[in-house]
Amino acid sequence: MSSKQALTEWDKRYLWHPFTQMKEWFEEEIIIIERGDGIYLIDIDGKHYIDGISSMWTNVHGHRHQAINDALKTQIDKVSHSTLLGYSNVPAIQLAKKLVEITPEGLNRVFFSDNGSTAVEIALKIAHQFWQHQGEIHRDTFVSIDHAYHGDTIGAVSIGRIDLFHQIFQSLLFPSISVSTPYAYRSTISDDPAEVRDACLHKLERVLQSDADKISAVVAEPIVQGAGGMLIAPDGFLRGVADLTQKYGTLLILDEVMTGLGRTGRMWACEHENVAPDILCTAKGLTAGYLPLAATLTTNRIHDTFLGEYHEMKTFFHGHTFTGNQLGCVAALANLEIFERENLLEKIQPKIIHFKNRLQTFYNLKHVGDVRTIGMIGAVELVQDKTTKAEFSSQHKVGIRVCKAALKHGAILRPLVNTIVIMPPLSIAITELNQLLDVVYAAIQEVLEA
Ligand code: PLP
């Protein structure tokens, strides 16, 4: 084993970390994770941290879960990877069947890939080609929602709406239409979430009406916009979007990459409003945070337009080397088995209520402007001034500073600018959840009220 000093030096010399200002990284003491145990990540010095963001919103049952480990070990002794291009494999078939069974009615086909961005990229390409097959060749425009994040590949960025991440790539992107998000806390329309919702739906309807024959699909993160700040849509917004896509005959693509697999308290966020999309994307929690695996599910209506003789060239010419990888699929199957065996979605409901109630106490803090919560997602928006809702400028780096303070007290977090995200594994015990919330509360106090 290399010493911590050597690893730190090699990290800083060889690694390029995602979404990270490397100049700052070079100057920092870094945490090197060596092991995991339940909700804890353990660094090379043996220090334990609560995984307060489920390792970028992926972990479901804790680290090193016995059943998933066992399933993986068994599969490794059979085969770790073989291609799905022209051949099939056992876990991919079993997982496809399972996903069709547990996703909303009508989603009958599963296309595997390896991360959230590719799941979305595939959804866009399937929608595009679907309309070509239908003879509606001018339907090549996507509509997405302000503050949306759908990943980092060029297609996903083209429908992304976070300037901080996306603006610099503008000249590389294909055009798409953006519509307002019902971000009630910062809306200039009204203080009433229902009015904000209706105004946003009205704007969407105007777009769908005026560009009816150009629009391929509306793409949305259902109920919660994740990287945009954990923005929770008012009740009825998703239902309204779905109804409008139906009314104007366009497709609905739901990106459940962050929200899926129980994160919002239901298996899929779209279940909260009884919505069944034409295409659904899932990744992150699909393997309980173990391995990179993603899936894009579609209806037979879409899939069947791709059928034809080879020479008709209706094939979907898309695929990734590790599409349907056996280890990923086995981890996902073991993950879903735990959901069923432990009746997990029912079991976590009291915890969700406790989480929600405790988060309300964060309003007692001087700089907490908004608290947003659903399922096992919590977000605390820090503001310079509660009355005016004035934001902290990026120079203050308040989000980063609060997360650093939390780290000292034993929790790993990652902010979304000035919003502190609290998203532990679903398996967290109430005592551990209390511990995590105490740390976050104290960290905010320490940074902003000391
Ligand atoms: N879609 C949503 C809603 C996400 O939150 C993310 C990642 O955070 C992605 C897509 C991209 O997933 P990945 O990072 O696995 O490419």
CSV table of C-alpha atoms and ligand atoms in Angstrom, one decimal:
chain,number,residue,atom,x,y,z
A,1,MET,CA,0.0,0.0,0.0
A,2,SER,CA,1.3,3.4,-0.9
A,3,SER,CA,1.6,6.0,1.8
A,4,LYS,CA,-0.9,8.8,2.1
A,5,GLN,CA,1.8,11.3,1.1
A,6,ALA,CA,2.6,9.4,-2.1
A,7,LEU,CA,-1.0,9.0,-3.0
A,8,THR,CA,-1.7,12.7,-2.4
A,9,GLU,CA,1.2,13.7,-4.6
A,10,TRP,CA,0.2,11.3,-7.4
A,11,ASP,CA,-3.4,12.5,-7.2
A,12,LYS,CA,-2.3,16.1,-7.6
A,13,ARG,CA,0.1,15.2,-10.4
A,14,TYR,CA,-2.0,12.7,-12.4
A,15,LEU,CA,-5.7,13.1,-11.8
A,16,TRP,CA,-8.1,15.6,-13.2
A,17,HIS,CA,-11.2,15.7,-11.0
A,18,PRO,CA,-14.7,16.4,-12.4
A,19,PHE,CA,-16.4,19.7,-11.7
A,20,THR,CA,-13.3,20.8,-9.8
A,21,GLN,CA,-11.2,23.9,-10.0
A,22,MET,CA,-7.9,22.1,-10.0
A,23,LYS,CA,-5.8,25.1,-8.9
A,24,GLU,CA,-7.8,25.1,-5.6
A,25,TRP,CA,-7.5,21.3,-5.4
A,26,PHE,CA,-3.7,21.5,-5.6
A,27,GLU,CA,-3.7,23.7,-2.5
A,28,GLU,CA,-6.1,21.6,-0.4
A,29,GLU,CA,-5.7,18.7,1.9
A,30,ILE,CA,-7.5,15.9,0.1
A,31,ILE,CA,-9.6,13.1,1.4
A,32,ILE,CA,-8.7,9.7,-0.1
A,33,ILE,CA,-11.4,7.1,0.4
A,34,GLU,CA,-10.3,3.6,0.9
A,35,ARG,CA,-13.3,1.7,2.2
A,36,GLY,CA,-17.0,1.9,2.7
A,37,ASP,CA,-19.3,0.4,5.4
A,38,GLY,CA,-23.0,1.0,5.4
A,39,ILE,CA,-23.6,4.7,5.3
A,40,TYR,CA,-20.0,5.4,6.1
A,41,LEU,CA,-17.0,6.1,3.8
A,42,ILE,CA,-13.7,5.5,5.4
A,43,ASP,CA,-10.5,7.3,4.4
A,44,ILE,CA,-7.0,6.1,4.2
A,45,ASP,CA,-6.3,7.2,7.8
A,46,GLY,CA,-9.3,5.2,9.0
A,47,LYS,CA,-11.5,8.3,9.6
A,48,HIS,CA,-15.2,7.6,9.1
A,49,TYR,CA,-17.5,10.0,7.3
A,50,ILE,CA,-21.3,9.8,6.8
A,51,ASP,CA,-21.9,9.6,3.1
A,52,GLY,CA,-24.3,12.6,3.1
A,53,ILE,CA,-24.8,12.7,-0.6
A,54,SER,CA,-24.9,8.9,-1.3
A,55,SER,CA,-21.8,9.2,-3.4
A,56,MET,CA,-23.3,11.6,-5.9
A,57,TRP,CA,-26.9,10.6,-5.4
A,58,THR,CA,-26.3,6.9,-6.2
A,59,ASN,CA,-26.1,4.8,-3.1
A,60,VAL,CA,-29.3,3.1,-1.9
A,61,HIS,CA,-28.6,0.4,0.6
A,62,GLY,CA,-25.3,1.5,2.0
A,63,HIS,CA,-21.8,0.6,1.0
A,64,ARG,CA,-20.6,-3.0,0.9
A,65,HIS,CA,-24.1,-4.5,1.1
A,66,GLN,CA,-23.7,-8.2,1.6
A,67,ALA,CA,-26.4,-9.3,-0.9
A,68,ILE,CA,-25.1,-7.1,-3.7
A,69,ASN,CA,-21.5,-8.1,-3.0
A,70,ASP,CA,-22.4,-11.8,-3.1
A,71,ALA,CA,-24.4,-11.4,-6.3
A,72,LEU,CA,-21.4,-9.7,-7.9
A,73,LYS,CA,-18.9,-12.3,-6.7
A,74,THR,CA,-21.1,-15.1,-8.1
A,75,GLN,CA,-21.3,-13.3,-11.4
A,76,ILE,CA,-17.6,-12.7,-11.6
A,77,ASP,CA,-17.0,-16.4,-11.3
A,78,LYS,CA,-19.2,-16.8,-14.4
A,79,VAL,CA,-18.3,-13.9,-16.7
A,80,SER,CA,-17.8,-10.2,-16.1
A,81,HIS,CA,-18.6,-8.8,-19.6
A,82,SER,CA,-19.7,-10.0,-23.0
A,83,THR,CA,-21.2,-7.8,-25.7
A,84,LEU,CA,-24.9,-7.2,-26.3
A,85,LEU,CA,-24.2,-6.3,-29.9
A,86,GLY,CA,-25.4,-9.4,-31.7
A,87,TYR,CA,-25.5,-11.6,-28.6
A,88,SER,CA,-27.4,-11.6,-25.4
A,89,ASN,CA,-26.6,-12.4,-21.8
A,90,VAL,CA,-28.5,-13.8,-18.8
A,91,PRO,CA,-28.6,-10.8,-16.4
A,92,ALA,CA,-29.4,-8.3,-19.1
A,93,ILE,CA,-32.4,-10.3,-20.1
A,94,GLN,CA,-33.6,-10.7,-16.5
A,95,LEU,CA,-33.1,-7.1,-15.7
A,96,ALA,CA,-34.9,-5.8,-18.8
A,97,LYS,CA,-37.9,-8.0,-17.9
A,98,LYS,CA,-37.8,-6.7,-14.3
A,99,LEU,CA,-37.5,-3.1,-15.3
A,100,VAL,CA,-40.5,-3.4,-17.6
A,101,GLU,CA,-42.5,-4.9,-14.7
A,102,ILE,CA,-41.6,-2.1,-12.2
A,103,THR,CA,-41.8,1.0,-14.5
A,104,PRO,CA,-45.1,2.8,-15.4
A,105,GLU,CA,-47.5,1.1,-17.7
A,106,GLY,CA,-46.6,1.1,-21.4
A,107,LEU,CA,-42.8,1.1,-21.0
A,108,ASN,CA,-42.0,-2.2,-22.6
A,109,ARG,CA,-38.5,-2.0,-24.1
A,110,VAL,CA,-35.1,-1.4,-22.4
A,111,PHE,CA,-32.0,0.0,-24.0
A,112,PHE,CA,-29.0,-0.3,-21.7
A,113,SER,CA,-26.0,2.1,-21.5
A,114,ASP,CA,-23.6,3.1,-18.8
A,115,ASN,CA,-24.4,6.5,-17.3
A,116,GLY,CA,-27.2,9.1,-16.9
A,117,SER,CA,-25.9,11.3,-19.8
A,118,THR,CA,-25.9,8.4,-22.2
A,119,ALA,CA,-29.4,7.3,-21.1
A,120,VAL,CA,-30.6,10.8,-22.0
A,121,GLU,CA,-28.6,11.0,-25.2
A,122,ILE,CA,-30.2,7.7,-26.3
A,123,ALA,CA,-33.7,9.0,-25.4
A,124,LEU,CA,-33.1,12.1,-27.6
A,125,LYS,CA,-31.8,10.0,-30.5
A,126,ILE,CA,-34.7,7.5,-30.2
A,127,ALA,CA,-37.2,10.3,-30.2
A,128,HIS,CA,-35.6,11.9,-33.2
A,129,GLN,CA,-35.4,8.7,-35.2
A,130,PHE,CA,-39.0,7.8,-34.2
A,131,TRP,CA,-40.3,10.9,-35.8
A,132,GLN,CA,-38.2,10.3,-39.0
A,133,HIS,CA,-39.8,6.8,-39.2
A,134,GLN,CA,-43.3,8.4,-38.8
A,135,GLY,CA,-42.5,10.7,-41.7
A,136,GLU,CA,-42.6,13.8,-39.5
A,137,ILE,CA,-39.1,14.8,-40.4
A,138,HIS,CA,-39.4,18.4,-39.2
A,139,ARG,CA,-39.9,17.3,-35.6
A,140,ASP,CA,-36.3,17.9,-34.6
A,141,THR,CA,-36.6,20.3,-31.7
A,142,PHE,CA,-36.6,19.4,-28.0
A,143,VAL,CA,-38.2,21.5,-25.2
A,144,SER,CA,-36.6,21.4,-21.8
A,145,ILE,CA,-37.1,23.3,-18.6
A,146,ASP,CA,-35.0,26.2,-17.1
A,147,HIS,CA,-32.5,24.9,-14.5
A,148,ALA,CA,-32.6,21.5,-16.1
A,149,TYR,CA,-29.6,19.2,-15.9
A,150,HIS,CA,-29.5,16.1,-18.0
A,151,GLY,CA,-25.8,15.2,-18.1
A,152,ASP,CA,-22.6,16.3,-19.8
A,153,THR,CA,-22.6,14.8,-23.3
A,154,ILE,CA,-23.3,17.3,-26.0
A,155,GLY,CA,-26.9,16.2,-26.6
A,156,ALA,CA,-27.7,16.3,-22.9
A,157,VAL,CA,-26.0,19.7,-22.6
A,158,SER,CA,-28.0,21.0,-25.5
A,159,ILE,CA,-31.1,20.6,-23.4
A,160,GLY,CA,-29.4,21.6,-20.2
A,161,ARG,CA,-30.3,25.0,-18.7
A,162,ILE,CA,-27.7,25.7,-16.1
A,163,ASP,CA,-25.6,28.6,-17.5
A,164,LEU,CA,-22.7,28.0,-15.1
A,165,PHE,CA,-22.1,24.5,-16.6
A,166,HIS,CA,-23.5,24.9,-20.1
A,167,GLN,CA,-22.9,28.4,-21.4
A,168,ILE,CA,-19.3,27.9,-22.5
A,169,PHE,CA,-20.3,25.1,-24.8
A,170,GLN,CA,-23.1,27.1,-26.5
A,171,SER,CA,-21.5,27.2,-30.0
A,172,LEU,CA,-21.3,23.4,-30.0
A,173,LEU,CA,-25.0,22.8,-29.1
A,174,PHE,CA,-28.0,22.1,-31.2
A,175,PRO,CA,-30.9,24.6,-30.8
A,176,SER,CA,-33.7,23.7,-28.3
A,177,ILE,CA,-36.5,25.6,-26.6
A,178,SER,CA,-36.5,26.4,-22.9
A,179,VAL,CA,-39.6,27.0,-20.8
A,180,SER,CA,-39.9,28.3,-17.3
A,181,THR,CA,-39.5,26.2,-14.3
A,182,PRO,CA,-42.0,26.6,-11.4
A,183,TYR,CA,-39.3,27.5,-8.9
A,184,ALA,CA,-41.8,28.9,-6.4
A,185,TYR,CA,-39.2,30.4,-3.9
A,186,ARG,CA,-37.6,32.6,-6.6
A,187,SER,CA,-40.6,33.2,-8.9
A,188,THR,CA,-41.4,36.7,-9.9
A,189,ILE,CA,-44.9,35.6,-10.9
A,190,SER,CA,-46.5,34.9,-7.5
A,191,ASP,CA,-45.9,33.6,-4.0
A,192,ASP,CA,-48.5,31.0,-4.6
A,193,PRO,CA,-46.9,27.8,-6.0
A,194,ALA,CA,-50.2,26.9,-7.8
A,195,GLU,CA,-50.2,30.2,-9.6
A,196,VAL,CA,-46.5,29.7,-10.5
A,197,ARG,CA,-47.3,26.2,-11.8
A,198,ASP,CA,-50.2,27.4,-13.9
A,199,ALA,CA,-48.2,30.3,-15.4
A,200,CYS,CA,-45.4,27.9,-16.4
A,201,LEU,CA,-47.8,25.4,-17.9
A,202,HIS,CA,-49.4,28.2,-19.8
A,203,LYS,CA,-46.1,29.2,-21.3
A,204,LEU,CA,-45.3,25.6,-22.2
A,205,GLU,CA,-48.7,25.3,-23.9
A,206,ARG,CA,-48.0,28.4,-25.9
A,207,VAL,CA,-44.7,26.8,-27.1
A,208,LEU,CA,-46.3,23.5,-27.9
A,209,GLN,CA,-49.1,25.3,-29.8
A,210,SER,CA,-46.9,27.6,-31.9
A,211,ASP,CA,-44.3,25.0,-32.8
A,212,ALA,CA,-46.5,22.0,-32.8
A,213,ASP,CA,-45.1,20.4,-35.9
A,214,LYS,CA,-41.5,21.0,-34.9
A,215,ILE,CA,-41.3,19.5,-31.5
A,216,SER,CA,-39.9,16.1,-31.0
A,217,ALA,CA,-40.3,15.8,-27.2
A,218,VAL,CA,-40.5,17.6,-23.9
A,219,VAL,CA,-37.7,16.5,-21.6
A,220,ALA,CA,-38.1,16.9,-17.9
A,221,GLU,CA,-36.7,15.8,-14.6
A,222,PRO,CA,-39.9,14.6,-12.9
A,223,ILE,CA,-40.9,16.4,-9.6
A,224,VAL,CA,-37.4,17.4,-8.6
A,225,GLN,CA,-34.8,19.3,-10.7
A,226,GLY,CA,-31.6,17.9,-9.2
A,227,ALA,CA,-28.4,19.8,-10.1
A,228,GLY,CA,-30.5,22.9,-10.7
A,229,GLY,CA,-30.8,23.2,-6.9
A,230,MET,CA,-33.2,20.4,-5.9
A,231,LEU,CA,-36.1,22.4,-7.0
A,232,ILE,CA,-39.4,20.7,-6.2
A,233,ALA,CA,-42.2,21.3,-8.6
A,234,PRO,CA,-45.6,22.3,-7.2
A,235,ASP,CA,-48.2,19.6,-7.1
A,236,GLY,CA,-49.8,19.0,-10.5
A,237,PHE,CA,-46.9,20.5,-12.6
A,238,LEU,CA,-45.7,17.1,-13.9
A,239,ARG,CA,-49.3,16.0,-14.5
A,240,GLY,CA,-49.9,19.2,-16.4
A,241,VAL,CA,-46.7,18.7,-18.6
A,242,ALA,CA,-47.8,15.2,-19.4
A,243,ASP,CA,-51.3,16.3,-20.3
A,244,LEU,CA,-50.0,19.0,-22.6
A,245,THR,CA,-47.6,16.6,-24.4
A,246,GLN,CA,-50.6,14.3,-25.0
A,247,LYS,CA,-52.8,17.2,-26.1
A,248,TYR,CA,-50.3,18.4,-28.7
A,249,GLY,CA,-49.2,14.9,-29.8
A,250,THR,CA,-45.5,15.2,-28.8
A,251,LEU,CA,-43.4,12.8,-26.8
A,252,LEU,CA,-42.6,13.0,-23.1
A,253,ILE,CA,-39.1,12.0,-22.0
A,254,LEU,CA,-38.7,11.8,-18.2
A,255,ASP,CA,-35.2,11.8,-16.8
A,256,GLU,CA,-35.4,9.7,-13.6
A,257,VAL,CA,-31.6,9.5,-13.4
A,258,MET,CA,-31.5,11.2,-10.0
A,259,THR,CA,-35.2,10.7,-8.9
A,260,GLY,CA,-35.6,7.0,-9.7
A,261,LEU,CA,-35.1,4.0,-7.5
A,262,GLY,CA,-36.9,5.2,-4.4
A,263,ARG,CA,-35.2,8.5,-3.9
A,264,THR,CA,-38.4,10.5,-3.7
A,265,GLY,CA,-40.2,7.9,-1.6
A,266,ARG,CA,-41.7,6.1,-4.6
A,267,MET,CA,-39.9,3.8,-7.0
A,268,TRP,CA,-40.2,6.5,-9.7
A,269,ALA,CA,-40.9,10.2,-9.1
A,270,CYS,CA,-43.5,10.1,-11.9
A,271,GLU,CA,-45.6,7.8,-9.8
A,272,HIS,CA,-46.4,10.7,-7.5
A,273,GLU,CA,-48.6,12.1,-10.2
A,274,ASN,CA,-49.6,9.0,-12.1
A,275,VAL,CA,-47.6,9.9,-15.2
A,276,ALA,CA,-46.4,7.3,-17.7
A,277,PRO,CA,-43.8,8.9,-20.1
A,278,ASP,CA,-43.1,7.7,-23.6
A,279,ILE,CA,-39.4,7.4,-22.7
A,280,LEU,CA,-37.9,7.0,-19.2
A,281,CYS,CA,-34.1,7.3,-18.4
A,282,THR,CA,-32.6,5.7,-15.3
A,283,ALA,CA,-29.0,5.3,-14.0
A,284,LYS,CA,-27.4,6.3,-10.6
A,285,GLY,CA,-29.4,4.3,-8.1
A,286,LEU,CA,-30.1,1.5,-10.6
A,287,THR,CA,-27.2,-0.5,-9.4
A,288,ALA,CA,-27.6,0.9,-5.8
A,289,GLY,CA,-24.6,3.0,-6.6
A,290,TYR,CA,-22.3,0.1,-7.2
A,291,LEU,CA,-21.5,0.2,-10.9
A,292,PRO,CA,-22.1,2.4,-14.0
A,293,LEU,CA,-25.3,1.1,-15.6
A,294,ALA,CA,-28.1,3.1,-17.2
A,295,ALA,CA,-31.3,2.2,-19.0
A,296,THR,CA,-33.6,4.0,-21.4
A,297,LEU,CA,-37.1,2.5,-21.6
A,298,THR,CA,-39.6,3.2,-24.4
A,299,THR,CA,-43.0,2.1,-25.4
A,300,ASN,CA,-43.7,-0.5,-28.0
A,301,ARG,CA,-45.3,2.3,-30.1
A,302,ILE,CA,-41.9,3.9,-30.4
A,303,HIS,CA,-39.8,0.7,-30.6
A,304,ASP,CA,-42.0,-0.9,-33.3
A,305,THR,CA,-41.4,1.9,-35.8
A,306,PHE,CA,-37.7,0.8,-35.8
A,307,LEU,CA,-38.8,-2.6,-37.2
A,308,GLY,CA,-38.2,-3.4,-40.9
A,309,GLU,CA,-36.0,-5.2,-43.3
A,310,TYR,CA,-32.3,-4.6,-42.8
A,311,HIS,CA,-32.0,-2.7,-46.1
A,312,GLU,CA,-34.7,-0.3,-45.0
A,313,MET,CA,-32.2,1.1,-42.5
A,314,LYS,CA,-34.6,1.6,-39.7
A,315,THR,CA,-32.1,0.1,-37.2
A,316,PHE,CA,-31.2,2.2,-34.2
A,317,PHE,CA,-27.5,2.6,-34.9
A,318,HIS,CA,-26.4,3.3,-31.4
A,319,GLY,CA,-24.7,1.3,-28.7
A,320,HIS,CA,-21.9,1.4,-26.1
A,321,THR,CA,-19.2,-1.1,-25.6
A,322,PHE,CA,-20.4,-2.0,-22.1
A,323,THR,CA,-24.1,-1.9,-23.0
A,324,GLY,CA,-25.9,-4.5,-20.8
A,325,ASN,CA,-22.7,-5.4,-18.8
A,326,GLN,CA,-23.3,-8.5,-16.7
A,327,LEU,CA,-21.9,-7.1,-13.5
A,328,GLY,CA,-23.9,-3.9,-13.7
A,329,CYS,CA,-27.1,-5.9,-14.4
A,330,VAL,CA,-26.5,-8.4,-11.6
A,331,ALA,CA,-26.0,-5.5,-9.2
A,332,ALA,CA,-29.2,-3.9,-10.4
A,333,LEU,CA,-31.1,-7.2,-10.0
A,334,ALA,CA,-29.8,-7.6,-6.4
A,335,ASN,CA,-30.7,-4.0,-5.7
A,336,LEU,CA,-34.3,-4.5,-6.8
A,337,GLU,CA,-34.5,-7.7,-4.9
A,338,ILE,CA,-33.6,-5.9,-1.7
A,339,PHE,CA,-36.4,-3.3,-2.4
A,340,GLU,CA,-38.9,-6.2,-2.6
A,341,ARG,CA,-37.6,-8.4,0.1
A,342,GLU,CA,-37.3,-5.6,2.7
A,343,ASN,CA,-40.5,-3.8,1.5
A,344,LEU,CA,-38.2,-0.9,1.5
A,345,LEU,CA,-40.5,1.8,0.1
A,346,GLU,CA,-43.0,1.2,2.8
A,347,LYS,CA,-40.3,0.9,5.5
A,348,ILE,CA,-38.7,4.3,4.7
A,349,GLN,CA,-41.9,6.3,5.0
A,350,PRO,CA,-41.6,7.2,8.8
A,351,LYS,CA,-37.9,8.1,8.1
A,352,ILE,CA,-39.0,10.5,5.3
A,353,ILE,CA,-41.5,12.2,7.6
A,354,HIS,CA,-38.8,12.5,10.3
A,355,PHE,CA,-36.3,13.9,7.8
A,356,LYS,CA,-38.9,16.5,6.6
A,357,ASN,CA,-39.8,17.6,10.1
A,358,ARG,CA,-36.2,18.0,11.2
A,359,LEU,CA,-35.3,20.0,8.1
A,360,GLN,CA,-38.0,22.5,9.0
A,361,THR,CA,-35.9,23.5,12.0
A,362,PHE,CA,-33.2,24.8,9.7
A,363,TYR,CA,-35.5,27.8,9.1
A,364,ASN,CA,-34.3,28.9,12.6
A,365,LEU,CA,-30.9,29.6,11.0
A,366,LYS,CA,-30.3,33.2,10.0
A,367,HIS,CA,-29.2,32.5,6.4
A,368,VAL,CA,-31.5,29.7,5.5
A,369,GLY,CA,-34.0,31.1,2.9
A,370,ASP,CA,-35.7,28.0,1.6
A,371,VAL,CA,-35.8,24.3,2.7
A,372,ARG,CA,-36.9,21.8,0.1
A,373,THR,CA,-37.6,18.2,0.8
A,374,ILE,CA,-39.2,15.1,-0.7
A,375,GLY,CA,-38.4,11.5,0.0
A,376,MET,CA,-34.8,11.2,1.0
A,377,ILE,CA,-33.8,14.4,-0.6
A,378,GLY,CA,-33.2,17.5,1.4
A,379,ALA,CA,-32.0,20.9,0.2
A,380,VAL,CA,-31.2,24.0,2.2
A,381,GLU,CA,-30.8,27.2,0.2
A,382,LEU,CA,-28.6,29.7,1.9
A,383,VAL,CA,-29.2,33.4,1.3
A,384,GLN,CA,-27.5,36.6,2.3
A,385,ASP,CA,-30.7,38.2,3.4
A,386,LYS,CA,-33.9,36.3,4.2
A,387,THR,CA,-36.3,39.1,3.6
A,388,THR,CA,-34.9,40.1,0.2
A,389,LYS,CA,-33.8,36.6,-0.7
A,390,ALA,CA,-30.5,38.2,-1.9
A,391,GLU,CA,-28.1,35.5,-3.0
A,392,PHE,CA,-24.5,35.2,-1.7
A,393,SER,CA,-22.1,36.0,-4.5
A,394,SER,CA,-19.9,33.2,-5.8
A,395,GLN,CA,-16.9,34.9,-4.1
A,396,HIS,CA,-18.4,34.0,-0.7
A,397,LYS,CA,-18.2,30.3,-1.6
A,398,VAL,CA,-20.7,29.6,1.2
A,399,GLY,CA,-21.8,26.3,-0.1
A,400,ILE,CA,-18.2,25.0,-0.4
A,401,ARG,CA,-17.3,26.4,3.1
A,402,VAL,CA,-20.3,24.8,4.8
A,403,CYS,CA,-19.4,21.4,3.2
A,404,LYS,CA,-15.8,21.8,4.4
A,405,ALA,CA,-17.0,22.5,7.9
A,406,ALA,CA,-19.3,19.5,7.7
A,407,LEU,CA,-16.4,17.3,6.6
A,408,LYS,CA,-14.5,18.3,9.8
A,409,HIS,CA,-17.4,17.0,11.8
A,410,GLY,CA,-17.6,13.8,9.9
A,411,ALA,CA,-20.0,14.1,6.9
A,412,ILE,CA,-19.3,14.2,3.2
A,413,LEU,CA,-21.4,16.7,1.3
A,414,ARG,CA,-21.3,18.5,-2.0
A,415,PRO,CA,-23.2,21.8,-2.5
A,416,LEU,CA,-25.1,23.1,-5.5
A,417,VAL,CA,-23.7,26.6,-5.4
A,418,ASN,CA,-25.4,28.1,-2.3
A,419,THR,CA,-27.7,25.1,-1.8
A,420,ILE,CA,-26.6,22.4,0.6
A,421,VAL,CA,-27.8,19.0,-0.5
A,422,ILE,CA,-28.5,16.3,2.1
A,423,MET,CA,-29.2,13.0,0.4
A,424,PRO,CA,-28.1,10.0,2.4
A,425,PRO,CA,-28.5,6.3,1.4
A,426,LEU,CA,-32.1,5.2,1.9
A,427,SER,CA,-30.8,2.7,4.4
A,428,ILE,CA,-29.7,5.3,6.9
A,429,ALA,CA,-31.0,4.7,10.4
A,430,ILE,CA,-32.9,7.5,12.2
A,431,THR,CA,-30.1,8.0,14.7
A,432,GLU,CA,-27.6,8.3,11.9
A,433,LEU,CA,-29.9,10.7,10.1
A,434,ASN,CA,-30.1,12.8,13.2
A,435,GLN,CA,-26.3,12.8,13.4
A,436,LEU,CA,-26.0,13.9,9.8
A,437,LEU,CA,-28.5,16.7,10.3
A,438,ASP,CA,-26.8,17.9,13.4
A,439,VAL,CA,-23.5,18.1,11.5
A,440,VAL,CA,-25.1,20.1,8.7
A,441,TYR,CA,-26.9,22.4,11.1
A,442,ALA,CA,-23.7,23.1,13.1
A,443,ALA,CA,-21.7,23.6,9.9
A,444,ILE,CA,-24.1,26.3,8.6
A,445,GLN,CA,-24.0,28.0,12.0
A,446,GLU,CA,-20.2,27.8,12.2
A,447,VAL,CA,-19.7,29.3,8.7
A,448,LEU,CA,-22.5,31.9,8.7
A,449,GLU,CA,-23.3,32.8,12.3
A,450,ALA,CA,-19.9,32.6,14.0
B,1,PLP,N1,-29.8,13.4,-15.5
B,1,PLP,C1,-29.9,13.9,-14.2
B,1,PLP,C2,-31.3,14.3,-13.7
B,1,PLP,C3,-28.9,13.9,-13.3
B,1,PLP,O1,-29.0,14.4,-12.1
B,1,PLP,C4,-27.6,13.5,-13.8
B,1,PLP,C5,-26.4,13.5,-13.0
B,1,PLP,O2,-26.4,14.1,-11.9
B,1,PLP,C6,-27.5,13.0,-15.2
B,1,PLP,C7,-28.6,13.0,-15.9
B,1,PLP,C8,-26.2,12.6,-15.7
B,1,PLP,O3,-25.8,11.4,-15.2
B,1,PLP,P1,-24.3,10.9,-15.3
B,1,PLP,O4,-23.5,11.8,-14.4
B,1,PLP,O5,-24.3,9.5,-14.8
B,1,PLP,O6,-23.9,11.0,-16.7
